[in-house]
PDB file of C-alpha atoms in Angstrom:
ATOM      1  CA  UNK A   1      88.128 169.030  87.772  1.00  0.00           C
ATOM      2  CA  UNK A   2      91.800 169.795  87.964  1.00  0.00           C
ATOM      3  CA  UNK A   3      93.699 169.053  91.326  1.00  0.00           C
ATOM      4  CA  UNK A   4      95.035 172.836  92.573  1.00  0.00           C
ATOM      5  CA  UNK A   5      98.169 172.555  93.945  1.00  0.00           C
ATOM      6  CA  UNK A   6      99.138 174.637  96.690  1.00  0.00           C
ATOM      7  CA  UNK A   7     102.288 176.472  97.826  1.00  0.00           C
ATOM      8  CA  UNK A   8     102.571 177.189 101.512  1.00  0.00           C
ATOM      9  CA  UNK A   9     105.822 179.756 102.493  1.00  0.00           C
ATOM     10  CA  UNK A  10     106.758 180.703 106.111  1.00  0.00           C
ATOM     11  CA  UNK A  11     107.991 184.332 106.100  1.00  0.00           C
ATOM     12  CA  UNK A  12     109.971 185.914 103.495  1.00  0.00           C
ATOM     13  CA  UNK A  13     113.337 186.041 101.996  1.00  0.00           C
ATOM     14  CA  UNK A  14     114.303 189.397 102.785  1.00  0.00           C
ATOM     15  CA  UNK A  15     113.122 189.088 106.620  1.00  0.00           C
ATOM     16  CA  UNK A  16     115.126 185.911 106.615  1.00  0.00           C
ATOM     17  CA  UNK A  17     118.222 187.622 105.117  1.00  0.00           C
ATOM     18  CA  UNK A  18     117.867 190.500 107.426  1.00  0.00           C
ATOM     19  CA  UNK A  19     117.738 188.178 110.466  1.00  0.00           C
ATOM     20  CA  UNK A  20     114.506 187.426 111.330  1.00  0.00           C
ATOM     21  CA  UNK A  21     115.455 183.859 112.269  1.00  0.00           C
ATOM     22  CA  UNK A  22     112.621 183.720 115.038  1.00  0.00           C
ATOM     23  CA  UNK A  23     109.899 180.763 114.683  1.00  0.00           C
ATOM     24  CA  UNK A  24     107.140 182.097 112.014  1.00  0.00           C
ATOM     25  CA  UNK A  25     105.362 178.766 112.403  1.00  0.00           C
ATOM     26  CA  UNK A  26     105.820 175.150 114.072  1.00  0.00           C
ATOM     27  CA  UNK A  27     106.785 171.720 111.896  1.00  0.00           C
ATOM     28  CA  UNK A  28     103.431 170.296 112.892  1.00  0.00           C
ATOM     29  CA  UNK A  29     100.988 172.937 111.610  1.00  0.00           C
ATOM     30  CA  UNK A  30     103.680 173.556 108.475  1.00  0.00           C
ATOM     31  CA  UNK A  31     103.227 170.287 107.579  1.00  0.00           C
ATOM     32  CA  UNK A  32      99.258 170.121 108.321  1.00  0.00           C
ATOM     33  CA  UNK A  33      98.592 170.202 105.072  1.00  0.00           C
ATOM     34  CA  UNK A  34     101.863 169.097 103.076  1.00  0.00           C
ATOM     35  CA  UNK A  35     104.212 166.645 103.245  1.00  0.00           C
ATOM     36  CA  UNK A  36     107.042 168.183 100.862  1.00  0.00           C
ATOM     37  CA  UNK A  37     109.692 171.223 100.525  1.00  0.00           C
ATOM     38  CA  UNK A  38     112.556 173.027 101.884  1.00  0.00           C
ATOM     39  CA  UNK A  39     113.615 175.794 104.219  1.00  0.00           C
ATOM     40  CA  UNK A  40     115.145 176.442 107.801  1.00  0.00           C
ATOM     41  CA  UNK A  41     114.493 176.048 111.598  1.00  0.00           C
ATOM     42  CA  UNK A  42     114.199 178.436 114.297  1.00  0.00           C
ATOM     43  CA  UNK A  43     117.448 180.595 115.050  1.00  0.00           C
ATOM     44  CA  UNK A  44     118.574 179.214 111.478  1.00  0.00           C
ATOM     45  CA  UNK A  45     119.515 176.025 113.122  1.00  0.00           C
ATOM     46  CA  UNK A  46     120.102 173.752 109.984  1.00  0.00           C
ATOM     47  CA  UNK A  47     119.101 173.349 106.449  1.00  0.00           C
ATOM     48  CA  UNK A  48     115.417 172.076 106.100  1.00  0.00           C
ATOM     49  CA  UNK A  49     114.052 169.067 103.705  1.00  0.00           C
ATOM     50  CA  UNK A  50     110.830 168.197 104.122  1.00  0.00           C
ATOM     51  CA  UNK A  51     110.220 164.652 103.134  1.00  0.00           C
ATOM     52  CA  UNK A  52     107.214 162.491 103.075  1.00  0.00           C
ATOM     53  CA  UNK A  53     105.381 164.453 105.705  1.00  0.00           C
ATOM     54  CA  UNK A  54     109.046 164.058 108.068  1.00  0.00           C
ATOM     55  CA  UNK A  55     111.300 167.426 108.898  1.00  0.00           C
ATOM     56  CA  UNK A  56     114.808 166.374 108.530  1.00  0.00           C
ATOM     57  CA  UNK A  57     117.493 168.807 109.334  1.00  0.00           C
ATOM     58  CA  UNK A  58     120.679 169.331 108.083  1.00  0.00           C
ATOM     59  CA  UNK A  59     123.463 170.250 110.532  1.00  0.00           C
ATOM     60  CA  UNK A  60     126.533 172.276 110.412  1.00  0.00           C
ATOM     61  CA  UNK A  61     128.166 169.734 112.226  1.00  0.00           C
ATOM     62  CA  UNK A  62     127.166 167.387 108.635  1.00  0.00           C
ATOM     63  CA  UNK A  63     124.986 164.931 110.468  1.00  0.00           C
ATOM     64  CA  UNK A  64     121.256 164.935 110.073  1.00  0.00           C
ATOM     65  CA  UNK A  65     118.188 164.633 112.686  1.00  0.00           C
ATOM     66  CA  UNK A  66     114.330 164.718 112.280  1.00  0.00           C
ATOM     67  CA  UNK A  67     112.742 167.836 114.078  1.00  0.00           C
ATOM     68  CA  UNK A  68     109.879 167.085 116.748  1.00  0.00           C
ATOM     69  CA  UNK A  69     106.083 168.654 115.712  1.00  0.00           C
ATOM     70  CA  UNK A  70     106.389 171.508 118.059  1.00  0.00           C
ATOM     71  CA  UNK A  71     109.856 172.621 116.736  1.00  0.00           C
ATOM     72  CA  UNK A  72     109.419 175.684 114.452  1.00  0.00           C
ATOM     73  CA  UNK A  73     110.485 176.893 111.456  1.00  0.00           C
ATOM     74  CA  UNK A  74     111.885 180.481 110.370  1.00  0.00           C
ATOM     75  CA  UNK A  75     111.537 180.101 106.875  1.00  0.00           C
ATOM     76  CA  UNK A  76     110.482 177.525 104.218  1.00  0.00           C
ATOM     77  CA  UNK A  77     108.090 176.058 100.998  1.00  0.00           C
ATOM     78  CA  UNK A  78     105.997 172.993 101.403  1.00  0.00           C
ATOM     79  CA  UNK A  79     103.280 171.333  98.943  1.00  0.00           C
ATOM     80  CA  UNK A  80     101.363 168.344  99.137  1.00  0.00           C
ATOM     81  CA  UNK A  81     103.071 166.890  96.399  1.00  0.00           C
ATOM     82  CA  UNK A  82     102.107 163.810  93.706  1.00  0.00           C
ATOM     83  CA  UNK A  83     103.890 160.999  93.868  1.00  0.00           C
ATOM     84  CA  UNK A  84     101.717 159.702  91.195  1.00  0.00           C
ATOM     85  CA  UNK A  85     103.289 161.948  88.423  1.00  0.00           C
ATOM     86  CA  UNK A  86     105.463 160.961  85.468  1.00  0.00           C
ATOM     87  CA  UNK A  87     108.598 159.646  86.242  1.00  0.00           C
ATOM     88  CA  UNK A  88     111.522 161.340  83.466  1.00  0.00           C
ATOM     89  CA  UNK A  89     114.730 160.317  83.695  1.00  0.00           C
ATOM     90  CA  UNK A  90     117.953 162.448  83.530  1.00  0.00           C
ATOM     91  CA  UNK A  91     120.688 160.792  81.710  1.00  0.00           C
ATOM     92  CA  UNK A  92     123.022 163.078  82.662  1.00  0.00           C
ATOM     93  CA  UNK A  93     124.299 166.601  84.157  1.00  0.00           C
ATOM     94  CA  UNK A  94     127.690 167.702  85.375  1.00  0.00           C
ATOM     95  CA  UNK A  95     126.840 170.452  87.930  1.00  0.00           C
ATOM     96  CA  UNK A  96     123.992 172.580  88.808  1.00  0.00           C
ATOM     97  CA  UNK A  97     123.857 174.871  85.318  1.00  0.00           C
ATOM     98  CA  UNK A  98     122.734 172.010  83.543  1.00  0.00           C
ATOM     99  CA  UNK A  99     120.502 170.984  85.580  1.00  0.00           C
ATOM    100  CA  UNK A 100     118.888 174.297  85.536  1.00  0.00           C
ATOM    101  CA  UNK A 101     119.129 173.885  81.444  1.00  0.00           C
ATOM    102  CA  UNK A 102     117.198 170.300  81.867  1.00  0.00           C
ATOM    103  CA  UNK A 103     114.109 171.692  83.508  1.00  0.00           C
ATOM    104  CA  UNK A 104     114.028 175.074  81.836  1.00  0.00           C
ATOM    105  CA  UNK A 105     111.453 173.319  79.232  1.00  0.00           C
ATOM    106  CA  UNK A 106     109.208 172.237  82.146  1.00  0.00           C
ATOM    107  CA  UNK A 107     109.578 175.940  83.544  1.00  0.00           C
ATOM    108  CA  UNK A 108     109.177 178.011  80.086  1.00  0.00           C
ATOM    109  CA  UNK A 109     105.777 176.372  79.823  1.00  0.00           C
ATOM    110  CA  UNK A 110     104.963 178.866  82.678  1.00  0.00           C
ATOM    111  CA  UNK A 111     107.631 181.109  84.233  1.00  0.00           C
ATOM    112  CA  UNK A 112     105.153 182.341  86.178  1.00  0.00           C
ATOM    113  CA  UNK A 113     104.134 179.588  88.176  1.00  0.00           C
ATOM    114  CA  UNK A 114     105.705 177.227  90.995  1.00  0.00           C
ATOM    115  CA  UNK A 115     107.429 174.382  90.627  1.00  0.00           C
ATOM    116  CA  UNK A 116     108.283 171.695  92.748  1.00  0.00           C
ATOM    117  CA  UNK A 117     110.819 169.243  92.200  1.00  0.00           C
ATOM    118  CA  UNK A 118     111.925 165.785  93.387  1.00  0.00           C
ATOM    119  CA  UNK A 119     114.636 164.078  92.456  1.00  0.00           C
ATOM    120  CA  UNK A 120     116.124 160.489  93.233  1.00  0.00           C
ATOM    121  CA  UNK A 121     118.968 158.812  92.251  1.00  0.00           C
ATOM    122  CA  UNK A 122     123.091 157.517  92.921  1.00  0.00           C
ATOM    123  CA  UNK A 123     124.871 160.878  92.650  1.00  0.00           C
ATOM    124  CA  UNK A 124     128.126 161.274  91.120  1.00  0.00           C
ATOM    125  CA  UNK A 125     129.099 164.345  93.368  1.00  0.00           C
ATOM    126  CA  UNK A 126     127.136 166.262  95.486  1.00  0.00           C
ATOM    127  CA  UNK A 127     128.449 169.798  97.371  1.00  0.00           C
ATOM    128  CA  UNK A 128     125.964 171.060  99.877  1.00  0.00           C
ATOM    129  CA  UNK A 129     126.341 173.404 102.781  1.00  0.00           C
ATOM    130  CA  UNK A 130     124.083 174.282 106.231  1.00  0.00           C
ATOM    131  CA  UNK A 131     125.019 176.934 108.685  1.00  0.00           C
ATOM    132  CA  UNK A 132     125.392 176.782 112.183  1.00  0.00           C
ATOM    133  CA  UNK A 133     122.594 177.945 114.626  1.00  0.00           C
ATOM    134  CA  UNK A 134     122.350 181.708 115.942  1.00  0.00           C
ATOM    135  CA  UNK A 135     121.560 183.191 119.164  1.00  0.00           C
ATOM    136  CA  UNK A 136     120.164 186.851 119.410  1.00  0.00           C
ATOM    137  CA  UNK A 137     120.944 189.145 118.523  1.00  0.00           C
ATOM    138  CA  UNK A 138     120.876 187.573 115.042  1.00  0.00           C
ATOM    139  CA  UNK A 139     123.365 188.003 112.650  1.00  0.00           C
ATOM    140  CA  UNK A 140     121.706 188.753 109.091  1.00  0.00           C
ATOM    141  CA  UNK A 141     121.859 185.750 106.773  1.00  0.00           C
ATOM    142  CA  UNK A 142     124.882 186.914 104.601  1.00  0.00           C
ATOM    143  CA  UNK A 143     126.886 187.189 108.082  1.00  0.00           C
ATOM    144  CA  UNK A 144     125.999 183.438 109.328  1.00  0.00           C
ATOM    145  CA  UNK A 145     126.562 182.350 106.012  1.00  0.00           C
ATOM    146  CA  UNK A 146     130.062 183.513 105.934  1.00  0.00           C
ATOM    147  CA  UNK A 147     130.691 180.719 108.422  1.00  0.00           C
ATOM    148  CA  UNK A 148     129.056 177.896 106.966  1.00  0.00           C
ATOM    149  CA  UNK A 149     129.982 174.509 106.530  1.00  0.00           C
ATOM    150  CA  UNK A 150     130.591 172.756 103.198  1.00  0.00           C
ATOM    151  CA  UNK A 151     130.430 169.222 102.801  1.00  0.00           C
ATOM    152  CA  UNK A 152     131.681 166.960  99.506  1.00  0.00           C
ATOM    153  CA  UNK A 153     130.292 163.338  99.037  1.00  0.00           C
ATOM    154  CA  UNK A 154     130.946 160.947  95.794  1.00  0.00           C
ATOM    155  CA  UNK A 155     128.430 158.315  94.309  1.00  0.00           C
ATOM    156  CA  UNK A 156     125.817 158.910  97.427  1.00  0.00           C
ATOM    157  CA  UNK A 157     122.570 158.217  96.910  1.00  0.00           C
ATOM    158  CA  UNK A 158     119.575 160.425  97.830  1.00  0.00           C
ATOM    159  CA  UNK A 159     116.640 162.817  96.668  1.00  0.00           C
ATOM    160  CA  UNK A 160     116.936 166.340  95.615  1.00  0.00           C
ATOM    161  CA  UNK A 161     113.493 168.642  96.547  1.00  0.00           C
ATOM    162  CA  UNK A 162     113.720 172.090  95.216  1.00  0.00           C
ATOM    163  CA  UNK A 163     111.265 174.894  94.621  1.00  0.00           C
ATOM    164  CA  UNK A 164     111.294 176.724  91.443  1.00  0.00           C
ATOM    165  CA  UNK A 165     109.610 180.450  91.812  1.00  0.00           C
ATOM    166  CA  UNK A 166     109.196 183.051  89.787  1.00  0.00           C
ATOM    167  CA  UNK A 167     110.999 185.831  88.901  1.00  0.00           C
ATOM    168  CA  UNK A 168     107.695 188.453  90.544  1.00  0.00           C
ATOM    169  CA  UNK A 169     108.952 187.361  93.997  1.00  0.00           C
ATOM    170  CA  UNK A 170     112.040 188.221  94.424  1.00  0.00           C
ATOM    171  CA  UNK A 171     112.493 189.716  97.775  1.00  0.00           C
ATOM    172  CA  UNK A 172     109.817 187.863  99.105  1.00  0.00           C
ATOM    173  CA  UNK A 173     111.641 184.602  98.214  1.00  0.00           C
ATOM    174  CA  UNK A 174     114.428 182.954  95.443  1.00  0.00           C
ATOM    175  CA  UNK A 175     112.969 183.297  91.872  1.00  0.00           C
ATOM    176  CA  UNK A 176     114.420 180.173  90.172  1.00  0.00           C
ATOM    177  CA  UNK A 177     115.383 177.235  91.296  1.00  0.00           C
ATOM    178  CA  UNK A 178     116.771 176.519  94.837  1.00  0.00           C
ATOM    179  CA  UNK A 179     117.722 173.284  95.684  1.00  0.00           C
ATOM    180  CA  UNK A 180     117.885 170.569  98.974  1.00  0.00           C
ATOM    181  CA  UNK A 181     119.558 167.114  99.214  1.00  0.00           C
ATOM    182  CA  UNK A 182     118.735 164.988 101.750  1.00  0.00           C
ATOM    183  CA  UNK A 183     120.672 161.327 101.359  1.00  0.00           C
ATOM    184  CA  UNK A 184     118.963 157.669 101.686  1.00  0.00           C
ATOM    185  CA  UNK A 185     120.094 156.336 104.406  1.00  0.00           C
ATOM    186  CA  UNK A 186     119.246 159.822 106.293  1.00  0.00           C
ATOM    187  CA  UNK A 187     122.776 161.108 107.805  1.00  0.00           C
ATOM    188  CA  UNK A 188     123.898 163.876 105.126  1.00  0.00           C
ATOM    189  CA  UNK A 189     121.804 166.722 103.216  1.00  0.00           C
ATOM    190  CA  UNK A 190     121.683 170.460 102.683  1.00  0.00           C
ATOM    191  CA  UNK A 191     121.865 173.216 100.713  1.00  0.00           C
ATOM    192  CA  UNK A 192     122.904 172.298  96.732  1.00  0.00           C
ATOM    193  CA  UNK A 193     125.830 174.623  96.160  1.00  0.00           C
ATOM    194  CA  UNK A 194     127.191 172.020  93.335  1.00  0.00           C
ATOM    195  CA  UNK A 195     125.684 168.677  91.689  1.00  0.00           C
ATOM    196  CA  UNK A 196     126.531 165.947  89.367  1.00  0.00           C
ATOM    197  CA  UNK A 197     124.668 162.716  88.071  1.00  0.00           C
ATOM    198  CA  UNK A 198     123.475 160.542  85.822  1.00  0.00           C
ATOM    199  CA  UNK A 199     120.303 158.278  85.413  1.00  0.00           C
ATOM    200  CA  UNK A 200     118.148 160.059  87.709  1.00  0.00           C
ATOM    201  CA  UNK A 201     114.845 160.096  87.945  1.00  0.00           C
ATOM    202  CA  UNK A 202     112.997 162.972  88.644  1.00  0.00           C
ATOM    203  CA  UNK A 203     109.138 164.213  88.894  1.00  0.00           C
ATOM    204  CA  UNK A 204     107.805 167.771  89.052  1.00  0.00           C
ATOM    205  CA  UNK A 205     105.239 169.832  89.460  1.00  0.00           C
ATOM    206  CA  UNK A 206     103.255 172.933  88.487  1.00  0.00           C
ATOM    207  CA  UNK A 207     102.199 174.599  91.339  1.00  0.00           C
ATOM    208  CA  UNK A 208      99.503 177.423  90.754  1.00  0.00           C
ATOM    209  CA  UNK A 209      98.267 178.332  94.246  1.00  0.00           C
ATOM    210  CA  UNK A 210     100.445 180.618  96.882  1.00  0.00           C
ATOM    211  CA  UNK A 211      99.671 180.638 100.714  1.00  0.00           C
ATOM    212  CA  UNK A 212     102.392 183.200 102.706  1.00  0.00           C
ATOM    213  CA  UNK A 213     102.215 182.955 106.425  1.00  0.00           C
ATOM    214  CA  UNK A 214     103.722 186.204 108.321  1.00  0.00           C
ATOM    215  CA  UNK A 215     105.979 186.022 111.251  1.00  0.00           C
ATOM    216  CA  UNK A 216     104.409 187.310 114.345  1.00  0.00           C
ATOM    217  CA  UNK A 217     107.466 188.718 116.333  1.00  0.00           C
ATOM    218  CA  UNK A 218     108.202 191.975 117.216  1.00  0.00           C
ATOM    219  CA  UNK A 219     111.280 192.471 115.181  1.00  0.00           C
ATOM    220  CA  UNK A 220     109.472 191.498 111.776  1.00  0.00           C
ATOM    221  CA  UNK A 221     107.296 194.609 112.158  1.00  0.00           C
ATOM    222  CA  UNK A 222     110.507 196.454 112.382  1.00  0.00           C
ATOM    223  CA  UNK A 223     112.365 195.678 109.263  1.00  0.00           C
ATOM    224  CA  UNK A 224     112.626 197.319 105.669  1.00  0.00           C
ATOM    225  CA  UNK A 225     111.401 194.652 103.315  1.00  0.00           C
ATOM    226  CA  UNK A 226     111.245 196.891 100.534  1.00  0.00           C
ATOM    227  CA  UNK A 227     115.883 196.898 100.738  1.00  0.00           C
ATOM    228  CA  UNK A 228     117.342 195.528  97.270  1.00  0.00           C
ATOM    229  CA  UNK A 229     119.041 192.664  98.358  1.00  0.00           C
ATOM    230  CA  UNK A 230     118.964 190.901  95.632  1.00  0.00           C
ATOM    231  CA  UNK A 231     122.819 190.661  94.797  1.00  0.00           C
ATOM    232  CA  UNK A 232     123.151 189.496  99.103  1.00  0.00           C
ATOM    233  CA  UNK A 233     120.744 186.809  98.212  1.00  0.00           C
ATOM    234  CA  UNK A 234     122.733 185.446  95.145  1.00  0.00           C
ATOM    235  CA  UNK A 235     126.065 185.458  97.056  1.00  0.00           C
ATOM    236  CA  UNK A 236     124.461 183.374  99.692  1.00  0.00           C
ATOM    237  CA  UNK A 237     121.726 181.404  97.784  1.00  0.00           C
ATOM    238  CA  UNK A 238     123.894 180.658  95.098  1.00  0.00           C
ATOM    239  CA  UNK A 239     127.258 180.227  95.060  1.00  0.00           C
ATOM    240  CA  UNK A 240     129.891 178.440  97.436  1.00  0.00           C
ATOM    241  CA  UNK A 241     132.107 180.446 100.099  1.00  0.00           C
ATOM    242  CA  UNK A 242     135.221 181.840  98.890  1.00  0.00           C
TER     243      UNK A 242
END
């Protein structure tokens, strides 16, 4: 019988662009039964990466620290994922379009489907941002983001992890791709605003099974998730600061 592979999301995109930055659900029972993903912390303290079962987070400041079980997370995508699938190797993109163009075969299979992605390699360049943490009253996403940090690094080794979802979602989180580094030796990582290697290996997964978990607060109950913000999310998802 086929292994089902499930998605678990905390919250969605719009209630995280509109500010809902409160805790939806702590790093222990996130992690309960995954090991693998991407997202943000409480008060959107940091970029997320999920790796091997360990929260890392990814600091405006550019360092990065692992996040204690009871720590909680705003926003995020976690699988179990299977380290036992094929192994492909990249020989080469020069920024984030063509990697998009690399796995679009993988994705065209089913664009309507998850995907999850890991990546490992030596980097030729790697651009990736984090913002700092908020206080209430929150700011909405597109505001914090305006004061983000962006960080450059050359021939650094490290692993990708990105979710692919698709295009049905939107508003409830990214369709395509959105991408996380995290780097070996564990002190740099964030949001992929700009990419470059060669002779990577990478693995990735269909992913045909979607659990959403709600936030609880009071504020969630108060938003408009229905708002088109769609062209906010690009600006912030997927493109550098001016």
């Amino acid at each position: 019988m086929k292994k089902i592979v499930k998605l678990v999301q905390a919250s969605t995109l719009n209630a995280l662009m509109l500010g809902n930055f409160d805790c939806t659900i702590s790093v222990r029972d996130f992690l309960a039964e995954a090991d693998t993903g991407i997202g943000t912390y409480t008060g959107l303290d940091g970029e997320a990466i999920f790796e091997d079962g360990v929260a890392y987070r990814a600091t405006a400041d550019g360092g990065v620290s692992v996040m204690k079980p009871e720590d909680g997370v705003a926003f995020g995508t976690v699988a179990r994922f299977d380290s036992s699938l094929p192994r492909h190797k990249a020989e080469g993109f020069k920024d984030i379009e063509e990697l998009k163009e690399l796995l679009k075969p993988y994705t065209d299979e089913n664009p309507n489907i998850f995907y999850m992605l890991v990546m490992s390699g030596s980097f030729d360049f790697m651009h990736v941002r984090s913002c700092y943490a908020c206080e209430k009253p929150y700011p909405t996403l597109s505001e914090a983001a305006s004061h983000q940090k962006e960080f450059k690094y050359e021939n650094v080794k490290g692993k990708v992890i990105a979710v692919y979802c698709p295009p049905y979602v939107e508003g409830m989180n990214l369709p395509g791709w959105h991408f996380h580094f995290l780097s070996e030796d564990k002190t740099s990582g964030g949001h992929i605003l700009g990419l470059a290697g060669k002779d990577i290996s990478y693995q990735i997964e269909p992913i045909t099974e979607w659990e959403l978990i709600l936030p609880e607060n009071a504020e969630f109950a108060k938003l408009d998730l229905c708002e088109d913000l769609s062209a906010k999310t690009a600006a912030v998802e997927g493109s550098a600061k001016k």
